[in-house]
Structure formats: C-alpha cells, structure tokens
PDB file of C-alpha atoms in Angstrom:
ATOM      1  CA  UNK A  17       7.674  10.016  33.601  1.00 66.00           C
ATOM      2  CA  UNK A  18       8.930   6.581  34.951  1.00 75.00           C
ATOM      3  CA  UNK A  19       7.720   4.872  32.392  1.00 75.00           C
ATOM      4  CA  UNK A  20       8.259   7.271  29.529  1.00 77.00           C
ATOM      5  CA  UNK A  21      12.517   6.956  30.378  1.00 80.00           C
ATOM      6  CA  UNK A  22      12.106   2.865  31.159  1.00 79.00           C
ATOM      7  CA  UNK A  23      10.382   2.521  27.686  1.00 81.00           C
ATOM      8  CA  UNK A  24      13.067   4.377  25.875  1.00 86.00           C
ATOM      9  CA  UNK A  25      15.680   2.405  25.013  1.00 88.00           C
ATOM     10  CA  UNK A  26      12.911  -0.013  23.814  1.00 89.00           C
ATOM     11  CA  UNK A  27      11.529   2.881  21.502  1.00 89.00           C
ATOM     12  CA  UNK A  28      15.073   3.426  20.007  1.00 93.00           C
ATOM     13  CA  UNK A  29      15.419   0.015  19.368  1.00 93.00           C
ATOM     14  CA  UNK A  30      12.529  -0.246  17.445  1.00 93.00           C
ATOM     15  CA  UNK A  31      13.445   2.841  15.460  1.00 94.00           C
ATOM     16  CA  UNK A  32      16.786   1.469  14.136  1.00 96.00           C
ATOM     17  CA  UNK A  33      15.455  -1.548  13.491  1.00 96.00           C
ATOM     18  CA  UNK A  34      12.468   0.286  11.766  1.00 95.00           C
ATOM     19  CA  UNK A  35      15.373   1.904   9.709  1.00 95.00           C
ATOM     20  CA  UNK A  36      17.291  -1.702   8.778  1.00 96.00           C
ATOM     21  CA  UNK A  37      13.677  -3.225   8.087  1.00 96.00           C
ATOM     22  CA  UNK A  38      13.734  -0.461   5.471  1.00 94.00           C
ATOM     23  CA  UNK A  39      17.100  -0.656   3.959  1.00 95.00           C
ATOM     24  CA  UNK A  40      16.631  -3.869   3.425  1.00 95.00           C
ATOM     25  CA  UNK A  41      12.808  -3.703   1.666  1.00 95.00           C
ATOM     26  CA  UNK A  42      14.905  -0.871  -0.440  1.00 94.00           C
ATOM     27  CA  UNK A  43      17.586  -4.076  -1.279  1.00 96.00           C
ATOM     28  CA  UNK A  44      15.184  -6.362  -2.251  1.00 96.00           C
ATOM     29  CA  UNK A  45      13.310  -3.949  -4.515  1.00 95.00           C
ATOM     30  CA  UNK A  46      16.604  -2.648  -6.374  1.00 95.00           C
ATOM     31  CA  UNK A  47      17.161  -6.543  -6.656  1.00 94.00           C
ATOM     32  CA  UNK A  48      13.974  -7.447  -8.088  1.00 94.00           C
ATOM     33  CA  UNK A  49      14.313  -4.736 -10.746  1.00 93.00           C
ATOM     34  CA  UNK A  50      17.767  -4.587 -11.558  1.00 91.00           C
ATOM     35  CA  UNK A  51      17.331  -4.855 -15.380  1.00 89.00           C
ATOM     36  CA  UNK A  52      13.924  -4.613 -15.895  1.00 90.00           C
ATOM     37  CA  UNK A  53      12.265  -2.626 -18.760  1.00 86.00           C
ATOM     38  CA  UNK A  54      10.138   0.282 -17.612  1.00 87.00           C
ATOM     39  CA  UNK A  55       8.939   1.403 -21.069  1.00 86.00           C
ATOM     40  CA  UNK A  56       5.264   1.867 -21.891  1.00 85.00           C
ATOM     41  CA  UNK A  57       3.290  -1.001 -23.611  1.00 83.00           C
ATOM     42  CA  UNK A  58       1.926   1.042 -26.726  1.00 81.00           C
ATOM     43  CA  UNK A  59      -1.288  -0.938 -26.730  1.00 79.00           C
ATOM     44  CA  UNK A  60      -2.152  -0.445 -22.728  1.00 78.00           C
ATOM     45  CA  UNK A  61      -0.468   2.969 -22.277  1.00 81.00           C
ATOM     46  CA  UNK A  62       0.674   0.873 -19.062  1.00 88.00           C
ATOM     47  CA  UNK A  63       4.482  -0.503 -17.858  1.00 89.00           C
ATOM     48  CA  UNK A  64       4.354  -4.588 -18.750  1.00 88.00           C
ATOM     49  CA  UNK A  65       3.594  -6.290 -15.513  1.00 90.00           C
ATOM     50  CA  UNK A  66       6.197  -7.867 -13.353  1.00 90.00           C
ATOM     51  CA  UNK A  67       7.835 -11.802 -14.570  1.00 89.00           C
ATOM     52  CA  UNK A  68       7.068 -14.641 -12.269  1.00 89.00           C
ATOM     53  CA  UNK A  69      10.622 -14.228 -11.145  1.00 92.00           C
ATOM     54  CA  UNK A  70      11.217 -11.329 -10.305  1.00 93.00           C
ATOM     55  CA  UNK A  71       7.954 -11.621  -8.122  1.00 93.00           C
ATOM     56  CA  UNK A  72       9.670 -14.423  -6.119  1.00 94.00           C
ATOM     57  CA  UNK A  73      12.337 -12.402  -5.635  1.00 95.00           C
ATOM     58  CA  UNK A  74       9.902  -9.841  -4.181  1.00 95.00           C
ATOM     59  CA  UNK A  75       8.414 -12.547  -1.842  1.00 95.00           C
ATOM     60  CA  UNK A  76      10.432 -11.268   1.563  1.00 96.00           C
ATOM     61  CA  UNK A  77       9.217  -7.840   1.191  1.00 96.00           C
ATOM     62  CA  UNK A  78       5.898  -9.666   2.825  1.00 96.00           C
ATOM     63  CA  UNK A  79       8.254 -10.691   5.593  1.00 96.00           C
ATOM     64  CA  UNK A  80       9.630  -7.260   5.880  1.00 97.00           C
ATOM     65  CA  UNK A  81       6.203  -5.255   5.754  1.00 96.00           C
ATOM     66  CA  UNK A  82       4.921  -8.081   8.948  1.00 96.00           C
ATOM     67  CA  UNK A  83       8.180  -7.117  10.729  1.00 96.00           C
ATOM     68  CA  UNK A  84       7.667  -3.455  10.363  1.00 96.00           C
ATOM     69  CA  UNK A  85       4.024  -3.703  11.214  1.00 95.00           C
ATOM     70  CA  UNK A  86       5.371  -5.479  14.840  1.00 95.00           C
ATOM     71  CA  UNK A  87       7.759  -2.657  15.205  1.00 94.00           C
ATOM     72  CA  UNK A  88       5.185  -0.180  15.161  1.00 91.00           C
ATOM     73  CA  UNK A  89       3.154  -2.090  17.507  1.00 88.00           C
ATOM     74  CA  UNK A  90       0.734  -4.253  15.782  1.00 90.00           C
ATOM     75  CA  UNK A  91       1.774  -7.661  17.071  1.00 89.00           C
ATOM     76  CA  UNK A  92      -1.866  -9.523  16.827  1.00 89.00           C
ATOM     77  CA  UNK A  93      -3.663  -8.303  14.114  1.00 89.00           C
ATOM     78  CA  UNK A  94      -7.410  -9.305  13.663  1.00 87.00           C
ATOM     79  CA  UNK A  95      -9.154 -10.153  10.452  1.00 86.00           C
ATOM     80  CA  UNK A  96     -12.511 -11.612   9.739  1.00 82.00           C
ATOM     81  CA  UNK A  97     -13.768 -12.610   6.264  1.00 74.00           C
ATOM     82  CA  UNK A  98     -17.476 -12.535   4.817  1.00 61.00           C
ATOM     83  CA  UNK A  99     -18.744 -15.548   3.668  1.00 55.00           C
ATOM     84  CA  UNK A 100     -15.300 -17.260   4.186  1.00 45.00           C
ATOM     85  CA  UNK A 101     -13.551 -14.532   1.687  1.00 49.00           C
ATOM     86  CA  UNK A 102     -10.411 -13.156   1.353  1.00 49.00           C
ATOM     87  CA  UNK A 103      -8.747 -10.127  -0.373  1.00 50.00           C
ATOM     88  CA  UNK A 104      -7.694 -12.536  -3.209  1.00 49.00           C
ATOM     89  CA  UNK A 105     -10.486 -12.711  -5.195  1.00 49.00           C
ATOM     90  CA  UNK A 106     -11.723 -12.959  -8.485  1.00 71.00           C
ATOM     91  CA  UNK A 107     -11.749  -9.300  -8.170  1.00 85.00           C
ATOM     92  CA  UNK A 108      -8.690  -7.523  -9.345  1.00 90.00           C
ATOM     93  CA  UNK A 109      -9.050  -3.793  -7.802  1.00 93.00           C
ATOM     94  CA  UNK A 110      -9.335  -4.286  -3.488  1.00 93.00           C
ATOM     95  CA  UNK A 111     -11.107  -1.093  -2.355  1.00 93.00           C
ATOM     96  CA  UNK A 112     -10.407   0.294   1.701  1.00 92.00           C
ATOM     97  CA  UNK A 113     -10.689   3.007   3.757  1.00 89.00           C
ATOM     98  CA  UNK A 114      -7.113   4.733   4.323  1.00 88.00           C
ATOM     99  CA  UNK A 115      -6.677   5.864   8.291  1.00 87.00           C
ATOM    100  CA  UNK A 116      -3.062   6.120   8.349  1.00 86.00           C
ATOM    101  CA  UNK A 117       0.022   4.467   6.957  1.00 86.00           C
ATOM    102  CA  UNK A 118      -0.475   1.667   8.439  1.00 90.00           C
ATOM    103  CA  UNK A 119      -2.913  -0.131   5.716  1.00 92.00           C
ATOM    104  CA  UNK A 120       0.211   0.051   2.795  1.00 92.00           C
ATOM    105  CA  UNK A 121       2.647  -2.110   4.624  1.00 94.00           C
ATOM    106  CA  UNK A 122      -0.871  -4.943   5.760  1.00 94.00           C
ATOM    107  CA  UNK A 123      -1.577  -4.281   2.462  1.00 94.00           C
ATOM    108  CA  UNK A 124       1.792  -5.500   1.346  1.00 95.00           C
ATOM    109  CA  UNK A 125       2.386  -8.243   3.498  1.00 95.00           C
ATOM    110  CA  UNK A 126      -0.966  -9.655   3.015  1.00 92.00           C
ATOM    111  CA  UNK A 127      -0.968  -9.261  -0.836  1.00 90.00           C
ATOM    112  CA  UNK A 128       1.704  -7.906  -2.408  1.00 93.00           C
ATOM    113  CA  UNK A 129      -0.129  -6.353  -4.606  1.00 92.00           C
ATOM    114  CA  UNK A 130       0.647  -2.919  -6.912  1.00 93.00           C
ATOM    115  CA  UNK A 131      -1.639   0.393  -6.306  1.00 92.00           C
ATOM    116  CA  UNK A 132      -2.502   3.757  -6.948  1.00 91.00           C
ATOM    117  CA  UNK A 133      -0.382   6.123  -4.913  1.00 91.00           C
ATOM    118  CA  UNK A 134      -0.014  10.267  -5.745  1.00 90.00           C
ATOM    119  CA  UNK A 135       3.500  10.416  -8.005  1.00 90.00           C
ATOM    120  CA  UNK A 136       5.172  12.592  -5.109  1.00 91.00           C
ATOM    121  CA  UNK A 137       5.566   9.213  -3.776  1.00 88.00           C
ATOM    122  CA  UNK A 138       8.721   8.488  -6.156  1.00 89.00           C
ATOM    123  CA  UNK A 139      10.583  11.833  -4.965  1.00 89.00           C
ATOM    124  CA  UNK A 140      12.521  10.061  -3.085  1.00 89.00           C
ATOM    125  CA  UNK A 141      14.533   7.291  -4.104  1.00 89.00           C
ATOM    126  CA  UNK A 142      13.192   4.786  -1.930  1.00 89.00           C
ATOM    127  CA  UNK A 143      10.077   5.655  -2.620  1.00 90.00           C
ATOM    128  CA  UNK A 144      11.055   5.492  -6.307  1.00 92.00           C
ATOM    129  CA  UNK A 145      12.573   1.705  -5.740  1.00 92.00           C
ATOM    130  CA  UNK A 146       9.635   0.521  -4.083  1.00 92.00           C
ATOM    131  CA  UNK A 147       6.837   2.130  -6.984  1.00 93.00           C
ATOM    132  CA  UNK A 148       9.207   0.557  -9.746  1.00 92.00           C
ATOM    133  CA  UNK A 149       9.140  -2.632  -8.301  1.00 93.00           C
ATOM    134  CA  UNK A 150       5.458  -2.593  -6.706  1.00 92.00           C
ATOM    135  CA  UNK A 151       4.749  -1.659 -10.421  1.00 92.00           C
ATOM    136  CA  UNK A 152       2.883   1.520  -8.314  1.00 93.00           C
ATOM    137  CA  UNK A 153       0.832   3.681 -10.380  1.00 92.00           C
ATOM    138  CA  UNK A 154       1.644   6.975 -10.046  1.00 92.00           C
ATOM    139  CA  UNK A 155      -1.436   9.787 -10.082  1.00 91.00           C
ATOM    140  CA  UNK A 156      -0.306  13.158 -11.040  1.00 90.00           C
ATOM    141  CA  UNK A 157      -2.974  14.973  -9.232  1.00 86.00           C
ATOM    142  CA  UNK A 158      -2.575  18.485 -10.961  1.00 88.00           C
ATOM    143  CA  UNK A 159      -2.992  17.923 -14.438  1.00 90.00           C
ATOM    144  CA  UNK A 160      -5.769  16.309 -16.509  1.00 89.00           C
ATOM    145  CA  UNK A 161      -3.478  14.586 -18.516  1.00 89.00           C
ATOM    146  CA  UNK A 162      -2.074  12.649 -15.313  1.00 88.00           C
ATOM    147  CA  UNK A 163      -5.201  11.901 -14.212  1.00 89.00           C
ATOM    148  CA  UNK A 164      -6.248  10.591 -17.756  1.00 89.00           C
ATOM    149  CA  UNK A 165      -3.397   8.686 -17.907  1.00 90.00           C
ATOM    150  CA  UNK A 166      -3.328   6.867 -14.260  1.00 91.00           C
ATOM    151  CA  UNK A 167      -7.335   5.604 -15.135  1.00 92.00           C
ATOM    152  CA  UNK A 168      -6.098   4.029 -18.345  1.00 92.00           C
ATOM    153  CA  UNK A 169      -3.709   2.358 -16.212  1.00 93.00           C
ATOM    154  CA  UNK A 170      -5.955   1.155 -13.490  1.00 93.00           C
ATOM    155  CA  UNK A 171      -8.592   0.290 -16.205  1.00 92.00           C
ATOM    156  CA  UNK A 172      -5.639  -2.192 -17.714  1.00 92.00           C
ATOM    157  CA  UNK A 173      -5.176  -3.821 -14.346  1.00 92.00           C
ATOM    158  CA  UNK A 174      -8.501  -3.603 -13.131  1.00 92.00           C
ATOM    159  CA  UNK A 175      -8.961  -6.498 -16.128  1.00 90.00           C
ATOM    160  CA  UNK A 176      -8.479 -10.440 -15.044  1.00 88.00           C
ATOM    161  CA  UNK A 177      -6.498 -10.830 -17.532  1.00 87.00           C
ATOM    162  CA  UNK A 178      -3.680  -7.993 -17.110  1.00 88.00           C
ATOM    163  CA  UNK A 179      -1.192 -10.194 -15.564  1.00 88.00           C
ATOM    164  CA  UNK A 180      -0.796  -7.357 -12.764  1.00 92.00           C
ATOM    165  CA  UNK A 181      -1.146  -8.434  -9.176  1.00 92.00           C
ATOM    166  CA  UNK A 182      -4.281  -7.369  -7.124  1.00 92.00           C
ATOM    167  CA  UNK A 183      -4.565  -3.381  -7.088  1.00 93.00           C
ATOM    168  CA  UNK A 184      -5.179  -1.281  -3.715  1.00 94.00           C
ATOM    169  CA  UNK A 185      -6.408   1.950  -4.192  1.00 94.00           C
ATOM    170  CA  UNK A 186      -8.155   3.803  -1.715  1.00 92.00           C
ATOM    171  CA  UNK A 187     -11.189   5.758  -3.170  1.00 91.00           C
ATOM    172  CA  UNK A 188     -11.191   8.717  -0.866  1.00 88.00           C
ATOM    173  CA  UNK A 189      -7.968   9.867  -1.961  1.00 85.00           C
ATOM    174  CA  UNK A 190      -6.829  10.912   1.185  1.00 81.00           C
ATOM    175  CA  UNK A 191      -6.698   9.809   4.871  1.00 79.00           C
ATOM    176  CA  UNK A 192      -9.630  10.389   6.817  1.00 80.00           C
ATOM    177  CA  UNK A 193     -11.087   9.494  10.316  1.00 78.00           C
ATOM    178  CA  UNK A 194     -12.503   5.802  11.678  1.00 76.00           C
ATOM    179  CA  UNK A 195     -16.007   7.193  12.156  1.00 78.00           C
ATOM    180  CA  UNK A 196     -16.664   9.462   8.624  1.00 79.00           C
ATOM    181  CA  UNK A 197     -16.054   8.710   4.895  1.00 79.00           C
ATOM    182  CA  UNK A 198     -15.415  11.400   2.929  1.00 83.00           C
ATOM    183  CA  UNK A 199     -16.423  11.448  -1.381  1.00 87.00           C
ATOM    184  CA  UNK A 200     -15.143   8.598  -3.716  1.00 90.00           C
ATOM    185  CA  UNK A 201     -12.921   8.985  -6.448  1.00 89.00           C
ATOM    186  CA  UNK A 202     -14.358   7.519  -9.486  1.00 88.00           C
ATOM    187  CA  UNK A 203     -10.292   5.674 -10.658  1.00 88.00           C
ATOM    188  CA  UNK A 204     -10.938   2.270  -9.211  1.00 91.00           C
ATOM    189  CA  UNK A 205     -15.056   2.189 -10.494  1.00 92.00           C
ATOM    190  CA  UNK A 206     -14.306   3.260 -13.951  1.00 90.00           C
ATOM    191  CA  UNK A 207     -13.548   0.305 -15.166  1.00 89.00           C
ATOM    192  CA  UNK A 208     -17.016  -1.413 -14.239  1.00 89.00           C
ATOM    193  CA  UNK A 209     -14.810  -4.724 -13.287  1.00 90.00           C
ATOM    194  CA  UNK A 210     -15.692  -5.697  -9.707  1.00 89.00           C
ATOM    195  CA  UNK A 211     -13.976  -4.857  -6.553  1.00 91.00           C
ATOM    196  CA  UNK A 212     -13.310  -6.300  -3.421  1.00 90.00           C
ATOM    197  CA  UNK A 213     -14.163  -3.792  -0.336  1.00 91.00           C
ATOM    198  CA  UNK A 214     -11.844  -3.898   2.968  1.00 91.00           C
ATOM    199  CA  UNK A 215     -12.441  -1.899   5.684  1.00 89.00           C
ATOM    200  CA  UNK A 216      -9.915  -1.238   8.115  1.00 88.00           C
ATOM    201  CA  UNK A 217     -10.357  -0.552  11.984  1.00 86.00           C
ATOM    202  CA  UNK A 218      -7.833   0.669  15.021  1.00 85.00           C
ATOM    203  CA  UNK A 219      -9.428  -0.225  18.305  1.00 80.00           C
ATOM    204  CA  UNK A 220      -7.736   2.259  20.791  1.00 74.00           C
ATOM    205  CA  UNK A 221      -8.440   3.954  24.050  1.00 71.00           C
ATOM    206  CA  UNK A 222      -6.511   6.678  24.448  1.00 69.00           C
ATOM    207  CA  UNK A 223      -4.750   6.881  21.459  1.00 68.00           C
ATOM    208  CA  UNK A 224      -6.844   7.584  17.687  1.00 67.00           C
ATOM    209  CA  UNK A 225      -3.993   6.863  14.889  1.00 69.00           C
ATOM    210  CA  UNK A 226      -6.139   8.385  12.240  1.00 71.00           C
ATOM    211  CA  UNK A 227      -3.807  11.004  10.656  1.00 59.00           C
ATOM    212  CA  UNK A 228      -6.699  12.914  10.080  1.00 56.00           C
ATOM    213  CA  UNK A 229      -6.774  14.010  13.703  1.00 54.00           C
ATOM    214  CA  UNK A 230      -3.301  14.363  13.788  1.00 50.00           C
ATOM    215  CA  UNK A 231      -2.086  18.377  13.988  1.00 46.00           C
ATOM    216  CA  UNK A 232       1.855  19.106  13.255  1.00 44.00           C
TER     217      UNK A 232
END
C-alpha cells in the first residue's frame, strides 16, 4: 500500500505526459499530410506512397513513439540480430508476433514503416491522422471485398519497387500469448516477395503483458 500511494504521483505524471506525447504525434501527422492527395492510383488500386518530404517531416514521430515506449516503462530495450541483420532489409513486408500494443509504437520508432491494421482503427480521428499519414492499410474484416482489396494493397507494397516504406503486418491477426502462435493469415505471403520475421519477447516475473491473458 506504501508503495502503491508513493508511486502515484509518478504514475500520473507519466499519464499526462503519455497524453502530450500523443497530441503532439497527432500534430506532426496532420502536418505531414496537410494537402496531400488520398485518391486511389487506378493502376495499383493503392493510395500513391508518401514524398520524400513529407517523410522528413514525419521523422520525430520516431522520437515520439521512443518517448512513449519510456513512459510505459520500457527504458532499455534489447535487440539481437541474425547474422548481423536488421529489420531493414531487402525485404519489404517485416513479419512479428503481436503480444500487446506495445510492438506498433517499437515498430514505429525503429522503422517508420506503414502496415496492415483492421479499418476500425481510423474511427477515431487520431487514429484516422496517424493511418493517413502512416499510409496504414486498412482491412475491412467483414466483407470479401475489403479483404480483396487490402491484399492488392499489400501485394503493391510488398514489391521493391513500390516506393512504400517497410510494411508490418502481423500474420495472426490478433494478439496472442508469448508461449503459443495461433494460424497465419495468408495477406503478407500472397505476394511470394520475401519477408523479414521479428519476434518479439516481454521478460517479466510477475507481470505477463500479453493482452491475451488480459480479462476486462
């Protein structure tokens, strides 16, 4: 109990600064895209991908996502590379296991890089900002024609020469648990383009983050 009302104040602190770190992603996204056509290329069925400029204006977000990620605890964060290998790659599609929210914003700061995300995602309008200017693409999971039309756009940026940044998806279409996979979505193999696997871990003791295990 001590500890729970000394560590408090600290808590709220991070909270409102979790909030600022967010208004100001939310900025620098409406920034980035102020102007920018949205309109479907008629030859890719796909959005044109993002100018050189307007990606540098996108460059803090990386800053912002490294904050947010020591706000929510994750000062130190490990990594350790195969053969000397990195997520950037010739590979254009980065393929990892999805625990909790967590991997988005390490994601971001470590790549920037545009995904596949469920189209509820844009509801909101921050989460709308950030898609537009992540150049997100949006699965609608209920209808066939969504689903047709989100692998024609992963099959455009799955190709080295779509001008798109690297593309996260995360095959099991869900969150799961550190310890299980569950099936793989066929989106980010359809292409037949190679991928670059990440796996993501959470050493904890008393604490599993997994949202999986979570109940509310």
């Amino acid at each position: 109990v001590v500890k729970m009302v000394l560590m408090a104040p600290i808590a709220l602190v991070r909270i409102l600064l979790l909030v600022v770190s967010l208004l100001f992603l939310a900025l620098i996204c409406m920034l980035a895209t102020c102007g920018m056509d949205f309109s479907m290329d008629p030859e890719t069925k796909d959005r044109r991908p993002m100018g050189g400029c307007r990606r540098a204006l996108l460059l803090p977000v990386r800053l912002i996502a490294r904050v947010m990620l020591f706000l929510f605890g994750y000062v130190w964060i490990e990594e350790g590379f195969r053969n000397g290998r990195c997520c950037g790659t010739a590979a254009k599609v980065i393929v990892a296991n999805h625990v909790t929210w967590i991997e988005p914003l390490y994601f971001i700061w470590r790549e920037l890089p545009c995904a596949a995300a469920k189209s509820e995602l844009a509801d909101s309008y921050i989460g709308a900002v950030v898609s537009k200017s992540l150049s997100l693409v949006l699965v609608d999971r209920f209808t066939s024609e969504g689903r047709h039309n989100a692998l024609q756009q992963i099959a455009n940026r799955a190709s080295p020469t779509s001008g798109f940044p690297p593309l996260i998806i995360f095959p099991e279409g869900t969150t799961s648990s550190q310890s299980t996979l569950t099936t793989f979505k066929r989106g980010a193999f359809a292409p037949l383009q190679p991928v670059q696997p990440v796996v993501v871990q959470y050493p904890f003791c008393n604490f599993d983050p997994a949202l999986s295990l979570i109940h509310i």
